[in-house]
Amino acid sequence: MGRRLYYITVISTIVGVVLSSVFFWLFYQVETKNIEREFQDEVNDKALSYYKGLQFHLEGVYALKSHFDNNEILTASAFANNSAFILSRHNKVKALEWIPKVAHQERSAYEQQGKRNYPQFSITERLASGIMVPASIREYYYPVYYLEPLEGNRAALGYDMSSNAQRREVMYRAIESGNMEISEGVKLVQSENNDIGVLALLPVYQDLAQPKNELNLKGFILGVFDLSSIFSSIYRGGENTELALNLWDTTIPAKRTLLFARQIEGEAQQSLLPQYRYTRSVMDLGGRRWVLEATPSELYFSERRTQTPFWVFVAGNLFFGLSSWLAFVAAKKNQQTQNALDEKNIQLNEANEKLERLTKTDALTGIANRRYFDEYFQQEFLRAKREKKPLALLVLDIDAFKAFNDTYGHQAGDRCLRLVATELERILKRPADHIARIGGEEFAILLPNTNNGEVVARQCKVAIERLAIEHKSAEHAKIVTISVGVVSGCKLENHTPDTLFNLADSALYQAKSAGRNTVRAISVLPNPKPELMTLC
C-alpha cells in the first residue's frame, strides 16, 4: 500500500506540475499575443497620426503656391507676410522659401535686387568642407530668394539648390511630374548641427496652359520640415522607456535611410525585444516611401501583464505541495552536482587561459612574443585590406646590442631589454596598438588605422634616448639607441603581410646603414612599388 501510495503521489505531483505549467504557458501566450496586438495597434495609430500631421503641414506649401499662381510678382514683404500667416498655422514647418529659376545672364540683376532686401545676398553653393562660396557658373541657378522666418535660417539665403545632387534630383522630379516632390533626408543648410530634414518642392510655372517643363518653369515653393518636431506630436507620456522608434526612407529598398530615431532612455535600452519589432508604412507620397519601425522593451510588456498566469500556476502547485517539495529536494541535489561540475570547468578554463597567455607572452620582457604578433599582424592586415583603412608597421632594433652584452654582461643586457620594452609600450596610447619582441634585440609595433607611423617611430627613438642607458662601446653614441624602420600603407590590395614586413625590415636596414639611431619610413602607394617618404 505504501509503495502504491508513493507511486500515486509521484504521478500526481508530475501531472499537477505539468498541468499547472501548461495552463500557465497558455495564459501567458494569450496575454502576450494581446499585448503584441495592442503594441501593433499603437504603432498603426502613430503611423496614421504622423501621416496626417505631415499632410496637414504640407498644405502650407500649397497655400503659399496659390499666391504665386494669382500674382505675377510677389515682393519680399508680401512673401514674408503670407508666409508668417501660414507658419502660424503650420508651426512644424521649419521654413518656407521661394526659389526662382535664374538664367546665368540674369544672375547679376537678381543678386542686386536681392541685396535690396538682404544686404549680404549672393548666389552661393556649399563646398564639401561646409564653407559657403559664390556659385559656379551654370546655365540656370535656383537660389533661395525669399525666406521666412529669417531667424535661424539666414545661412540658406542665396543657396543654389541645383548645386547639390540630392536637392537637384528632387527638383527635376518635381519638374517632370508637375506635382509636389519630397526629398530624401538632407543636411539642412540653415542648421549649424547639420540636422536631417526633408524638403518639399512644389513647381510654379509661367503659363499653366503650356507644357510643364523647365522652359516654362518660374520656380519652386519649398517647405523645410523638421521631422523630429512633427514626430514629437505623436508621443505619449512615458513611452520613452517603452518604445524605440525609427523612421526609415525605403524608397530604394536596397538603400534605406534613417530619417529620425528615438531610442529608449536609460537601462531599458538593454531590454529591447527585437522579436516583436513591427514595421508600418507611414506614407507613399511625393516620390518617397516612409515606414515606421517600432521595437518594444520588456517594460512595455511587463506593465501590461496581469497576475492571472501566475496565480493559475501557484494554485496548481499548492494543490500538489508535497510533490513539489520532493521535486525541490531532487532538484537541489542535482544543482549541487552541477555546481561542482561547473567549478571544475571554471578551473579548467582558467588553467587553459593561463597556458594560452604564457604561449603568447615573451618571458623576459612581459610583452607579446613573435607567435602572438604574427597572428595579430595577419588579423589586422586582413581587416585593413577589407575595410580599406591604413596600417603602419614599425620594426625596431637596439643599436650595437651585441657590443653592449659583451661590455656589461648578459644580465645587464636583459635589464636593458626590459627597460626598452617598457618604455616602448608606454608610448602606445590606443588599445589596438600592439608591441611585441620578435627577436633577440628586435621589436615590432603594429598601428592599425594609422597612415603615418613615422610620428610614433620618432617618439620611440626619443623615448629610448631619454632613458640614457650607458653604452661606452657604441661608436655612434655613448648611450643605448634604437634604429627604426617604418612602413605605412593606405592601399594594401597588392601586398601581403610578408611583403609589408619585408618593406619595414628594408627600411630598418636603411636606418642601420645610415649610421644608426635613425628612422627610415616607406609609404606604400597604390601600385606595388614602395616609395621612401621621409628620413630623420
mmCIF file of C-alpha atoms in Angstrom, residues 7 12 70 104 123 168 171 182 203 218 247 286 291-292 337 350 411 430 449 485-486 519:
data_model
loop_
_atom_site.group_PDB
_atom_site.id
_atom_site.type_symbol
_atom_site.label_atom_id
_atom_site.label_comp_id
_atom_site.label_asym_id
_atom_site.label_seq_id
_atom_site.Cartn_x
_atom_site.Cartn_y
_atom_site.Cartn_z
ATOM 1 C CA TYR A 7 3.755 5.970 -6.891
ATOM 2 C CA SER A 12 0.005 13.130 -9.133
ATOM 3 C CA ASN A 70 -2.522 84.515 -58.576
ATOM 4 C CA HIS A 104 23.097 82.955 -65.946
ATOM 5 C CA ILE A 123 24.024 83.196 -55.078
ATOM 6 C CA ARG A 168 18.832 68.704 -57.764
ATOM 7 C CA MET A 171 13.870 69.370 -58.295
ATOM 8 C CA ILE A 182 9.729 65.245 -51.293
ATOM 9 C CA PRO A 203 6.880 73.751 -59.017
ATOM 10 C CA LYS A 218 9.017 80.048 -62.945
ATOM 11 C CA LEU A 247 11.511 56.439 -39.254
ATOM 12 C CA GLY A 286 5.907 62.850 -53.231
ATOM 13 C CA VAL A 291 7.945 53.333 -42.870
ATOM 14 C CA LEU A 292 7.798 53.474 -39.091
ATOM 15 C CA THR A 337 26.243 18.198 -8.594
ATOM 16 C CA GLU A 350 41.360 29.338 -16.074
ATOM 17 C CA GLN A 411 72.241 40.275 -17.033
ATOM 18 C CA ARG A 430 45.361 53.132 -28.197
ATOM 19 C CA ASN A 449 44.191 52.785 -38.753
ATOM 20 C CA GLY A 485 62.109 51.036 -39.987
ATOM 21 C CA VAL A 486 58.574 52.192 -40.733
ATOM 22 C CA VAL A 519 64.266 56.409 -38.541
#
